[in-house]
Coordinates of C-alpha atoms in Angstrom, one line a residue:
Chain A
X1 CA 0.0 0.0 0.0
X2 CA 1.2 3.2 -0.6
X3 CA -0.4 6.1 0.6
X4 CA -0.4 9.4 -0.6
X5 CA 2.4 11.6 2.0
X6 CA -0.6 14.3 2.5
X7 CA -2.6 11.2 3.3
X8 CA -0.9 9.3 5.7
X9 CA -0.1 10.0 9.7
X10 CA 2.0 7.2 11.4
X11 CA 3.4 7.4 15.3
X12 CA 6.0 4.9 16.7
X13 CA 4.1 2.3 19.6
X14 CA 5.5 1.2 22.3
X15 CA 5.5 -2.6 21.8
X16 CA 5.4 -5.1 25.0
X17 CA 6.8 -7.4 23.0
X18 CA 10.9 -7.2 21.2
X19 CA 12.7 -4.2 20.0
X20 CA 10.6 -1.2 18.3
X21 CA 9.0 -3.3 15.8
X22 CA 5.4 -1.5 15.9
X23 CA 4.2 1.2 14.5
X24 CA 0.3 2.7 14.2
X25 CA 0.0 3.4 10.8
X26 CA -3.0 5.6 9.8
X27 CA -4.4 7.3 6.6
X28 CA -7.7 7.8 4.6
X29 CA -7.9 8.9 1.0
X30 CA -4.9 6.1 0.2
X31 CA -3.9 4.8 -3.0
X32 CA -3.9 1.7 -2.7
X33 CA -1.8 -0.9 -5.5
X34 CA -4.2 -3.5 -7.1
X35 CA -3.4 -6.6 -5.3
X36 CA -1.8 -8.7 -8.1
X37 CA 1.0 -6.1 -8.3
X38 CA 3.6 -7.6 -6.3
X39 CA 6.7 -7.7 -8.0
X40 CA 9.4 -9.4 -7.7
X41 CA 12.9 -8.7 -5.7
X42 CA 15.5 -7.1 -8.5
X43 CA 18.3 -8.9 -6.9
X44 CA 21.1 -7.6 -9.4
X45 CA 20.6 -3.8 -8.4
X46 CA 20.2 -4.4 -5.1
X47 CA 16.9 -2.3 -5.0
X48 CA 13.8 -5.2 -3.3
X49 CA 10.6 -4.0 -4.5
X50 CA 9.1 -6.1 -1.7
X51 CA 5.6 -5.3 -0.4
X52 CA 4.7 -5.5 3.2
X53 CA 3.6 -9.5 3.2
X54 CA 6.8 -10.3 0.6
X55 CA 8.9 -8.2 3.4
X56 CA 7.7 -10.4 6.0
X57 CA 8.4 -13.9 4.3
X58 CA 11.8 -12.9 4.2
X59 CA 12.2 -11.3 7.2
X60 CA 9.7 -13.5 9.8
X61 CA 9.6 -16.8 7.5
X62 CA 13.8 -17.4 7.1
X63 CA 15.2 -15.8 10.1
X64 CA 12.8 -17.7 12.5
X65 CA 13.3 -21.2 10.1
X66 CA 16.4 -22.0 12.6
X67 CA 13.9 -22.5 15.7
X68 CA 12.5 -26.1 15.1
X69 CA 16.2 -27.7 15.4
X70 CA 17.5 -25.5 18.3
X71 CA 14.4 -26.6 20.9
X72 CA 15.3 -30.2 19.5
X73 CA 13.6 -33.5 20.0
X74 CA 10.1 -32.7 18.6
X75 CA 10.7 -34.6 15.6
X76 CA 7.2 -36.5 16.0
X77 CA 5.3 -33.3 17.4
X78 CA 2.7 -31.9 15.4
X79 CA 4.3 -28.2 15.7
X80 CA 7.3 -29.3 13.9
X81 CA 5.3 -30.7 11.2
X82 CA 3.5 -27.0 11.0
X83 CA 7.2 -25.5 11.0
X84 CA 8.3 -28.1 7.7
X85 CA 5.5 -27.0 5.8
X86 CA 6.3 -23.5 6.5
X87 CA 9.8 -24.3 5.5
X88 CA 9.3 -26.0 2.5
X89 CA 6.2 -23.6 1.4
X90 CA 8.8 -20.6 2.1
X91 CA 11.1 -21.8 -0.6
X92 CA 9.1 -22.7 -3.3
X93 CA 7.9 -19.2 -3.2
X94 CA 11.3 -18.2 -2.9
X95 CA 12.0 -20.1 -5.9
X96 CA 9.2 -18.6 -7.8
X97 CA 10.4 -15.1 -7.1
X98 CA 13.7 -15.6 -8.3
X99 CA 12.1 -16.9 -11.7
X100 CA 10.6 -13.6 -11.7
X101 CA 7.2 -15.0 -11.6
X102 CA 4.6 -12.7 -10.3
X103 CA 3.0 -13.9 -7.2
X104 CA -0.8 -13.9 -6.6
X105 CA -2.8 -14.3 -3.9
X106 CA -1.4 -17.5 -3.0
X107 CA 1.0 -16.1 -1.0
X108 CA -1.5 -15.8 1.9
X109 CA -1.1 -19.7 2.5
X110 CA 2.3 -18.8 3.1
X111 CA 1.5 -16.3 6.1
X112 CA -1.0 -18.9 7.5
X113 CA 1.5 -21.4 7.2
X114 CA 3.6 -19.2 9.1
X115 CA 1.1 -18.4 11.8
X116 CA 0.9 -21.9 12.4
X117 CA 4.4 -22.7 13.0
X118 CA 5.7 -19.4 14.5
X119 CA 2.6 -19.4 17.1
X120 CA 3.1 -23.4 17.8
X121 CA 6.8 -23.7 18.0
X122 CA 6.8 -20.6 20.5
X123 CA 4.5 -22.8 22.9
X124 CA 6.8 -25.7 22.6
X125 CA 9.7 -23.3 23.6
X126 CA 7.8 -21.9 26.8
X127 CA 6.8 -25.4 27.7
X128 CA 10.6 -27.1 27.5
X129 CA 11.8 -24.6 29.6
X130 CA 8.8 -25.4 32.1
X131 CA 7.6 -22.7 34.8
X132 CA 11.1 -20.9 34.8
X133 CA 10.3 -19.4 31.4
X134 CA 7.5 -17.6 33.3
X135 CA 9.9 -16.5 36.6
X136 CA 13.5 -16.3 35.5
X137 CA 15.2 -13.0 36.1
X138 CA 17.2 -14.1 32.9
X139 CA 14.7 -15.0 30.6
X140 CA 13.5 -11.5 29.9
X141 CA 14.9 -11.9 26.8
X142 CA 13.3 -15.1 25.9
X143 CA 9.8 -14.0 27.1
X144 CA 9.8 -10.7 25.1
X145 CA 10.1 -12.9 21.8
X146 CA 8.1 -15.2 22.9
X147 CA 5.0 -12.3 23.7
X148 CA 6.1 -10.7 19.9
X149 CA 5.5 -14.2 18.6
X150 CA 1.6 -13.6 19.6
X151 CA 1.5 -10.9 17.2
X152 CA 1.9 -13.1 14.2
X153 CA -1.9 -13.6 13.3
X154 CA -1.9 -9.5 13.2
X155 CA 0.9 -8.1 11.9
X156 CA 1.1 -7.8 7.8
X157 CA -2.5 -8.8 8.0
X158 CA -4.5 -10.5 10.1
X159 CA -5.5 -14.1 9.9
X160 CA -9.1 -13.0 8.9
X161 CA -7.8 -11.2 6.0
X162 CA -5.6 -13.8 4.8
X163 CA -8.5 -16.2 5.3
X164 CA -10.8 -14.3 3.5
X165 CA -7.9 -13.9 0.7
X166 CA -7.5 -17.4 0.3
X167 CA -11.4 -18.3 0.3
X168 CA -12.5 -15.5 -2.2
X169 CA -9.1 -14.9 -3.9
X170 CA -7.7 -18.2 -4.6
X171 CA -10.8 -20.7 -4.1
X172 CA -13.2 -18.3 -5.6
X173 CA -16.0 -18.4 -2.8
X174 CA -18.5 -15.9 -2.7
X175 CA -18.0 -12.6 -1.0
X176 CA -20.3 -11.6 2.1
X177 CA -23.8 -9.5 0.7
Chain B
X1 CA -26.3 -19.5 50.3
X2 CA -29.6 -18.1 47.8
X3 CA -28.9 -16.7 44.9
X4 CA -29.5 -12.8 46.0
X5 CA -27.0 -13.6 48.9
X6 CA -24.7 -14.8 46.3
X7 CA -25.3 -11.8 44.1
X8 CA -24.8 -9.7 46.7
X9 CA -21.4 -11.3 47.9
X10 CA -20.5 -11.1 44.3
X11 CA -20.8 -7.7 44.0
X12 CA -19.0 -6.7 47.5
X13 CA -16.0 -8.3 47.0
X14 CA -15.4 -7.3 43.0
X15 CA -15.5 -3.7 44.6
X16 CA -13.2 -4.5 47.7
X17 CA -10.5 -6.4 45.4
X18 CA -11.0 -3.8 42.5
X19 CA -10.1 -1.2 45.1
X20 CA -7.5 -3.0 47.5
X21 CA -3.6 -2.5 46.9
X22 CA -1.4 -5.3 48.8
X23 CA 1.2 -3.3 50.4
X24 CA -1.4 0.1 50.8
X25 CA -3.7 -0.9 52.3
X26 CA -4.4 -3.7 55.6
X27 CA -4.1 -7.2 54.6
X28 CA -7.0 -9.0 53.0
X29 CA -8.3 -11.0 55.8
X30 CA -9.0 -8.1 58.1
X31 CA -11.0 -6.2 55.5
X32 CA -13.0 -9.2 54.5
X33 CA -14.0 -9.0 58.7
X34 CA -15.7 -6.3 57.8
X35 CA -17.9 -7.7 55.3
X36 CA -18.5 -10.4 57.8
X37 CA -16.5 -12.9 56.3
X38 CA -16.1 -15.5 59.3
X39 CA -19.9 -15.9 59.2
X40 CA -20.2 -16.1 55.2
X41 CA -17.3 -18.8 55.8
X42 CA -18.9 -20.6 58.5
X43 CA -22.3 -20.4 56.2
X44 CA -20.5 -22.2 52.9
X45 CA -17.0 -21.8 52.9
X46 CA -16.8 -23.3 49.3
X47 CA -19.0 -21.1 47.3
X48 CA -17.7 -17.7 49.5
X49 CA -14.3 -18.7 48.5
X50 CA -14.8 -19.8 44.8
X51 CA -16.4 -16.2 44.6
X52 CA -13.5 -14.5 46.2
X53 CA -11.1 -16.0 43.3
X54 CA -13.3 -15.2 41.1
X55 CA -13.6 -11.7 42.2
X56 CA -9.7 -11.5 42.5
X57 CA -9.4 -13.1 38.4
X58 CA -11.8 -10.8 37.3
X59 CA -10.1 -7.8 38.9
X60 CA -6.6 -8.9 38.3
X61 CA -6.3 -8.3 42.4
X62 CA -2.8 -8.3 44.0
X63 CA -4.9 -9.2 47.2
X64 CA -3.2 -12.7 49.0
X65 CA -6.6 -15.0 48.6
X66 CA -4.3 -18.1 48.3
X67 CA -2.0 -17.9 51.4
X68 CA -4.8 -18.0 54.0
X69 CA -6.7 -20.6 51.9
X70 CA -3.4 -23.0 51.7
X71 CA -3.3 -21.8 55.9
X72 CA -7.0 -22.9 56.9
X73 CA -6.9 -26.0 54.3
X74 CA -3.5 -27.0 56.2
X75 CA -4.7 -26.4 59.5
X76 CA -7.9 -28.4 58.7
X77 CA -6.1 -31.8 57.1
X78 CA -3.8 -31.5 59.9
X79 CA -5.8 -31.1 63.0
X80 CA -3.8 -28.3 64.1
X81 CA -5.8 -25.3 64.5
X82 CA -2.8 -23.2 65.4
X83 CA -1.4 -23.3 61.7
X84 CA -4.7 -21.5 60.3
X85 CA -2.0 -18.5 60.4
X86 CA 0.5 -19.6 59.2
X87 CA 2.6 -18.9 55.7
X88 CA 3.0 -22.0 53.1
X89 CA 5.5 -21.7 51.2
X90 CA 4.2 -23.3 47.3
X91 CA 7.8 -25.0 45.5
X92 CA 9.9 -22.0 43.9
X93 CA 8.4 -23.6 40.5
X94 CA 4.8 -23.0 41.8
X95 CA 5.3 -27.6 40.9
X96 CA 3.3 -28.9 44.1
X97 CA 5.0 -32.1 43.3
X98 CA 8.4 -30.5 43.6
X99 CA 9.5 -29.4 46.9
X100 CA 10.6 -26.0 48.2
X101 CA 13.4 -26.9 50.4
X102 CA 15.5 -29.4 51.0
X103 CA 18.5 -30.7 53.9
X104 CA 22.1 -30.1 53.3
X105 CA 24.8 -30.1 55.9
X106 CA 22.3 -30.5 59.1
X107 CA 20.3 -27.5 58.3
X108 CA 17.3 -27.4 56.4
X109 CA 17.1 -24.2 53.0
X110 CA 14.2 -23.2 51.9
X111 CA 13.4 -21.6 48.7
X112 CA 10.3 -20.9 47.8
X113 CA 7.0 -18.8 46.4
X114 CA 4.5 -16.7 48.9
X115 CA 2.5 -14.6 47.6
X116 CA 2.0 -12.4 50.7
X117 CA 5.5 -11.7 52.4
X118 CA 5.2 -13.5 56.2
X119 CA 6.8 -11.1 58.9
X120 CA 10.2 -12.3 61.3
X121 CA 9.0 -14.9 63.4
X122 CA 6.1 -15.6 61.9
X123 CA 5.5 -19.8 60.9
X124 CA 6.2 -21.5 58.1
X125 CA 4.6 -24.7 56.1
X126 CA 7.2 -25.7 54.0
X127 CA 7.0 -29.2 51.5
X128 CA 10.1 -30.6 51.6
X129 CA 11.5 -33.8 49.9
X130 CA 13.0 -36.5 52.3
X131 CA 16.3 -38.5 51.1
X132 CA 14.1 -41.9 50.6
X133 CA 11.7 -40.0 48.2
X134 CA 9.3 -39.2 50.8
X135 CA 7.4 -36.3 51.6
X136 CA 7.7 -34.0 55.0
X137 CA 6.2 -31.2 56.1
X138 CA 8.7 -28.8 57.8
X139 CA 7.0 -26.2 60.6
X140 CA 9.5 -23.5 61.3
X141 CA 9.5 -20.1 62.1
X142 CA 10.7 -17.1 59.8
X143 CA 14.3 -16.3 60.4
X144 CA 16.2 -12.9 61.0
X145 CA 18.3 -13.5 57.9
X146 CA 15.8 -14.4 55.3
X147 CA 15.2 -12.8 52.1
X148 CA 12.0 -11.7 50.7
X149 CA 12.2 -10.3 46.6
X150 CA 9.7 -9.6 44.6
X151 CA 9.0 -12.2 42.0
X152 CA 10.6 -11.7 38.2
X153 CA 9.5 -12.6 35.0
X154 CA 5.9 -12.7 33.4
X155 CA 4.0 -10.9 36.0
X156 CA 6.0 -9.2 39.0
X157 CA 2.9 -8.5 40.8
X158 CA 2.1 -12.2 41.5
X159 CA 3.9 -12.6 44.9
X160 CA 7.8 -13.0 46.9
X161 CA 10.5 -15.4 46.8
X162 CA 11.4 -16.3 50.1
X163 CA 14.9 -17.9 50.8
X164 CA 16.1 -18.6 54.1
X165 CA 17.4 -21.5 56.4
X166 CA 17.0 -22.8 59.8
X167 CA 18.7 -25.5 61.8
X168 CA 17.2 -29.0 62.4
X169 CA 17.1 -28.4 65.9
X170 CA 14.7 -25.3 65.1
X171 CA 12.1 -27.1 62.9
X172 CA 8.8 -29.5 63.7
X173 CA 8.0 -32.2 61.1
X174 CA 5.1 -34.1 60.1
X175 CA 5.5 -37.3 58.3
X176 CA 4.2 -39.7 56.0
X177 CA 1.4 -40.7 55.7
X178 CA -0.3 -37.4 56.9
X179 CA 1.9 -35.4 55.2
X180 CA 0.9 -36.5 52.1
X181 CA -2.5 -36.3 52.6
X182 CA -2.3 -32.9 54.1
X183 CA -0.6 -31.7 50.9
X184 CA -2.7 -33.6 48.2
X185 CA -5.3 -31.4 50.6
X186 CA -3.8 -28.1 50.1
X187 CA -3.0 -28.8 46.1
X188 CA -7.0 -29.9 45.5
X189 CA -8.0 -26.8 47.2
X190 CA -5.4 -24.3 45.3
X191 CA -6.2 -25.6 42.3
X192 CA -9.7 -25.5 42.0
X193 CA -9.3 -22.0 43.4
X194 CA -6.8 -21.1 40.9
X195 CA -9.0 -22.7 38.4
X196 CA -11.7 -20.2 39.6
X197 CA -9.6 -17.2 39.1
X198 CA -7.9 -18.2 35.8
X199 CA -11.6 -18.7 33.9
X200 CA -12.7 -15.8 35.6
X201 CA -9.9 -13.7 34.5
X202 CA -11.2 -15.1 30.7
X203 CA -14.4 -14.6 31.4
X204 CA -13.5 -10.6 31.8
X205 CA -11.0 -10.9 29.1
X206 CA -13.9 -12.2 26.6
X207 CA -16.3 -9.3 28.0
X208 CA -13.4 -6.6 27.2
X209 CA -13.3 -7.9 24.0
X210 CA -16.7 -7.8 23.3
X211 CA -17.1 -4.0 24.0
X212 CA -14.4 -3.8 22.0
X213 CA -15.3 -4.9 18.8
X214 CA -18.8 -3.0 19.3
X215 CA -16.8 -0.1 19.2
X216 CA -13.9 -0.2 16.6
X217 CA -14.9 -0.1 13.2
X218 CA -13.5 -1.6 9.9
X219 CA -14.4 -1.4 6.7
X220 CA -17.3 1.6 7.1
X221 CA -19.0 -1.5 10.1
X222 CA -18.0 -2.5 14.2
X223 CA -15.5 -5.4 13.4
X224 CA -17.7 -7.4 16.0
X225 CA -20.7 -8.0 13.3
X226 CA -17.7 -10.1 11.5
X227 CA -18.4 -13.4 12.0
X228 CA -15.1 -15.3 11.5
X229 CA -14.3 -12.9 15.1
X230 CA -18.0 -14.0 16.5
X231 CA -17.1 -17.7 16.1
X232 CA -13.8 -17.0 17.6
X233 CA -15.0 -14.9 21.1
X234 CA -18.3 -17.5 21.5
X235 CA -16.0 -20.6 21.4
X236 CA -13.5 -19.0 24.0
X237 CA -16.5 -18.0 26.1
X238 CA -18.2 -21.7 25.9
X239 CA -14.7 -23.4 26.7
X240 CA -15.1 -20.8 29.6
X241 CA -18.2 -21.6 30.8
X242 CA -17.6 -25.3 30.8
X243 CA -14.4 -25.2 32.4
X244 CA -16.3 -22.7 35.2
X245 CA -19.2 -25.7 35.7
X246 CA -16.6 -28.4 36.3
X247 CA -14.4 -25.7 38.6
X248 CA -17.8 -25.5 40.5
X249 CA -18.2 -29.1 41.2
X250 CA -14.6 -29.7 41.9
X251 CA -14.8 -26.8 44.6
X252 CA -18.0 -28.8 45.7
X253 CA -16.2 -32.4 45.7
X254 CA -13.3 -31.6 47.1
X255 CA -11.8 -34.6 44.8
X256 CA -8.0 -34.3 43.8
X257 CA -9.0 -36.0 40.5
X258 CA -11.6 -33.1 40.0
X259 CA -9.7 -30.3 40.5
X260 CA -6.6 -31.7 38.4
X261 CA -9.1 -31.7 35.4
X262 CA -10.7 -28.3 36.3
X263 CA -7.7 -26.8 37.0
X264 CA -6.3 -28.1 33.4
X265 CA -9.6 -26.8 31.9
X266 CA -9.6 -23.4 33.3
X267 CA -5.3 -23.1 32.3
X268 CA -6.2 -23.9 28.7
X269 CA -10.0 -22.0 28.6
X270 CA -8.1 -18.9 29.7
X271 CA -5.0 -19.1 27.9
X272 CA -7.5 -19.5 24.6
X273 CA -9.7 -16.9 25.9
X274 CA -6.9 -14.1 25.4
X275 CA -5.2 -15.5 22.1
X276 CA -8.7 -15.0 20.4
X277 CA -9.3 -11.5 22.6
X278 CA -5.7 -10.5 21.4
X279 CA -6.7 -11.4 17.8
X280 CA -10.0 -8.9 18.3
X281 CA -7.6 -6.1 19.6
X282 CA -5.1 -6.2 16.4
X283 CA -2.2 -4.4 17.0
X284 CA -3.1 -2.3 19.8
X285 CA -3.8 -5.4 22.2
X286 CA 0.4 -5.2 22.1
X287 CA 0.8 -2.1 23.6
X288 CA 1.6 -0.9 26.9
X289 CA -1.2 1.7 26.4
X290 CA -3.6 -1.2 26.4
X291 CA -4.4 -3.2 29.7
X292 CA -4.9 -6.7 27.8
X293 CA -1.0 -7.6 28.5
X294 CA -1.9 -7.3 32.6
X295 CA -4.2 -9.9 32.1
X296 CA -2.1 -11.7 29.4
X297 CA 0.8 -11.7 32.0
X298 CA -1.5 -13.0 34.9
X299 CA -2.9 -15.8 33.3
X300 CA 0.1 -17.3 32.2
X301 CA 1.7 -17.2 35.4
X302 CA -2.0 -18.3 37.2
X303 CA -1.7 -21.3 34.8
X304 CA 2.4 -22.2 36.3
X305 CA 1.0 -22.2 39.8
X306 CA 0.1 -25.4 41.2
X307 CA 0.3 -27.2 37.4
X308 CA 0.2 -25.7 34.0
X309 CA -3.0 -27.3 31.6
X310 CA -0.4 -28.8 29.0
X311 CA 1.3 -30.9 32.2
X312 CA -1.8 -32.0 33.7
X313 CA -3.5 -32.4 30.3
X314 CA -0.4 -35.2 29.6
X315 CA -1.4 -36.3 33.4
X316 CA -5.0 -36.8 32.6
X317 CA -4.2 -38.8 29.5
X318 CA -1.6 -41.2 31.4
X319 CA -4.3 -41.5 33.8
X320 CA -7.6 -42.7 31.7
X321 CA -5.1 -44.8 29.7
X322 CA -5.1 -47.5 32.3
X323 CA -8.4 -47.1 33.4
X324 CA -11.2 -48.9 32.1
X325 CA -13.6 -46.2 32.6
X326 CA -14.4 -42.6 32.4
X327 CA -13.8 -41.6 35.5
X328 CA -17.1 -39.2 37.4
X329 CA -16.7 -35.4 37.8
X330 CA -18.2 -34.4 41.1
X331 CA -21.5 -36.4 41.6
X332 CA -21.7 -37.4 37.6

């Protein structure tokens, strides 16, 4: 989306979960880019036309691909199945980008698929550690990821919108009245 | 007690635990004497204390409910009227089947959880695990040299780490069997008292995020006449409402078996209650601006004490695995 300047008004918020990640971002009158715009990373120059969601695959979807093997020994547990579809959904879109292909509305499964895993995996990480996760004076760290990770169903929108994206957009169900 | 009694009660102690400040104002038990407390107790001590966690859940209270529970529930099991005062001390991983202090070198340390900080001198129950796996109850008195901090980590409101020693010589035990008993006692009653609190605290969670989504407006409409977030704040209420029932008749019971499964109930009820409420809030439910992460906080630590849901959900299951049938509820 890209809102006209005279349009838009956006103030930093103070997160409670990691780092300054948040920020209220309001306008009215907005341009908005047709949906099937997305185009793809121009790797040679260095310049990533990357729209908010495609941002977010990269940034949320690789960096947080490490977890799975560092909380270890949930090889048989249903959250780690949710992270290898993540991972293995993540790169064929990856893939398709770097064939230049332009990428539809399909790439909502992708943020679901993310939801999943990021939400899941973060619950298997506070319950390994057990009740010091909640009461450690060190953990601080660990918690404020953890709390950040509940913002995945919201941030570069919200499981309802994807939802709706995938039902109307890609299955071609009927909109509401 | 009839059900304008109960409203009544209701009403009176959401405003005295919506109002009271641990630390500011005189401890909890003497301004419940106002509302004639001892006589509401001696009435139905069951349903006046469900109401008072409930009251405390659904005002996010700092006011010590559990301490002179675990006190009068100890002091019952045990015959020994003179511990109704006293202080137990819940394992530093708020585990009841791990122990807060153990023996080393002659002298017994304890470390552990309160959630209302007991004065020098003042007497301890302590669980504490016995060299041959067995249980003990220690009976001590609060040293000089003890430390009290306030607690760290998801909510630092919850209550005090206590650490702090005493010589053999200085403590009373009680043994197995009664020891066991007397604790299986005091985890029944904390956790279908936590359980009370936790679903309560969901059950204002859920009402928040009703008004809420009456209010904001998406898309030129109030984002509550969506229905994909209807579907998702009446499913957290029903888990609610059916992990409150069984709550009720594990308060009634007084089974350990009850409150295990209302306790796990209400953990997971509540903990589902805010992901969906958190959903309804969008961003702003991640701010500091916004109360939602005091009740976030709470629950989660509300859930550690006395047994997470995922760790007694896991306990449950071992359980009916070797049982032929479903075991009662209650009286059904």
């Amino acid at each position: 989306m890209r809102p006209r300047p005279e349009a838009a008004d956006s103030r930093e918020l103070s997160p409670r979960g990691y780092g300054q990640r948040l920020a209220e971002f309001l306008s009215s009158d907005a341009k908005v880019a047709p949906f099937v715009s997305y185009r793809p990373p121009d790797f040679e120059s260095g310049a990533h036309h990357l729209t908010g969601l495609q941002a977010l695959l990269f940034d949320e979807g690789w960096s947080r691909l490490g977890w799975p093997e560092q909380v270890g020994g949930l090889g048989g547990d249903p959250r780690f199945r949710a992270a290898a579809a993540l991972r293995v959904r993540t790169r064929s879109t990856v893939e398709r980008l770097a064939r230049e292909e332009t990428l539809g509305p399909e790439v909502s499964i992708d943020k679901l698929l993310l939801v999943d895993a990021e939400t899941a995996i973060w619950d298997s990480i506070r319950q390994l550690y057990g009740p010091g996760f909640d009461l450690d004076p060190g953990l601080n760290w660990i918690r404020e990821e953890f709390l950040f990770s509940r913002a995945a169903p919201i941030y570069g929108g919200s499981q309802e919108i994807q939802r709706s994206l995938v039902a109307q957009r890609v299955l071609g169900m009927p909109r509401e009245p | 007690m009839d059900s304008a009694t109960l409203d009544l009660l209701r009403v009176r102690l959401t405003e005295l635990l919506g109002e009271h400040r641990a630390g500011r104002d005189a401890p909890l038990a003497q301004r419940l004497a106002t509302l004639g407390w001892e006589e509401v107790l001696a009435d139905d001590a069951t349903t006046a204390t469900r109401l008072l966690f409930e009251a405390r859940g659904a005002t996010l209270s700092d006011a010590d409910a559990l301490g002179p529970l675990l006190a009068r529930v100890v002091a019952d099991a045990a015959s020994r009227p003179d511990l109704a005062g006293a202080t137990v001390v819940i394992p530093a991983s708020l585990d009841p089947r791990q122990c807060s202090a153990a023996i080393a070198g002659g002298k017994l340390r304890v470390e552990g959880v309160v959630l209302s900080e007991p004065a020098e001198g003042a007497t301890l129950v302590v669980p504490v695990a016995w060299m041959d796996g067995h249980r003990r109850l220690a009976i001590l008195r609060r040293g000089a040299g003890w430390s009290g901090d306030r607690l760290s980590g998801m909510d630092e409101t919850l209550g005090v780490r206590l650490r702090g020693g005493a010589g053999e010589a200085d403590v009373d035990w009680i043994d197995e069997p009664e020891a066991r008993s007397i604790w299986e006692a005091a985890t029944t009653a904390a956790r279908w008292a936590v359980a009370a609190e936790l679903a309560a605290l969901g059950g204002a969670v859920i009402l928040q995020a009703v008004e809420y989504t009456g209010q904001r407006k998406q898309y030129g409409r109030a984002i509550g006449t969506f229905q994909a977030l209807q579907h998702r704040v009446a499913a957290a209420y029903a888990s609610l409402v059916g992990a409150a029932e069984v709550t009720a008749e594990a308060s009634r019971s007084g089974r350990a078996w009850d409150a295990l499964v209302a306790k796990a109930l209400a953990g997971k009820a509540t903990e589902n209650a805010c992901t969906q409420a958190q959903q309804c809030y969008g961003a702003i439910g991640f701010t500091w601006e916004h109360p939602f992460h005091h009740y976030l906080r709470r629950s989660y630590v509300l859930d550690r004490l006395f047994g997470d849901w995922r760790t007694l959900e896991a306990e449950i299951g071992a359980a009916l695995a070797v049982r032929t049938e479903v075991p009662k509820i209650g009286a059904i």
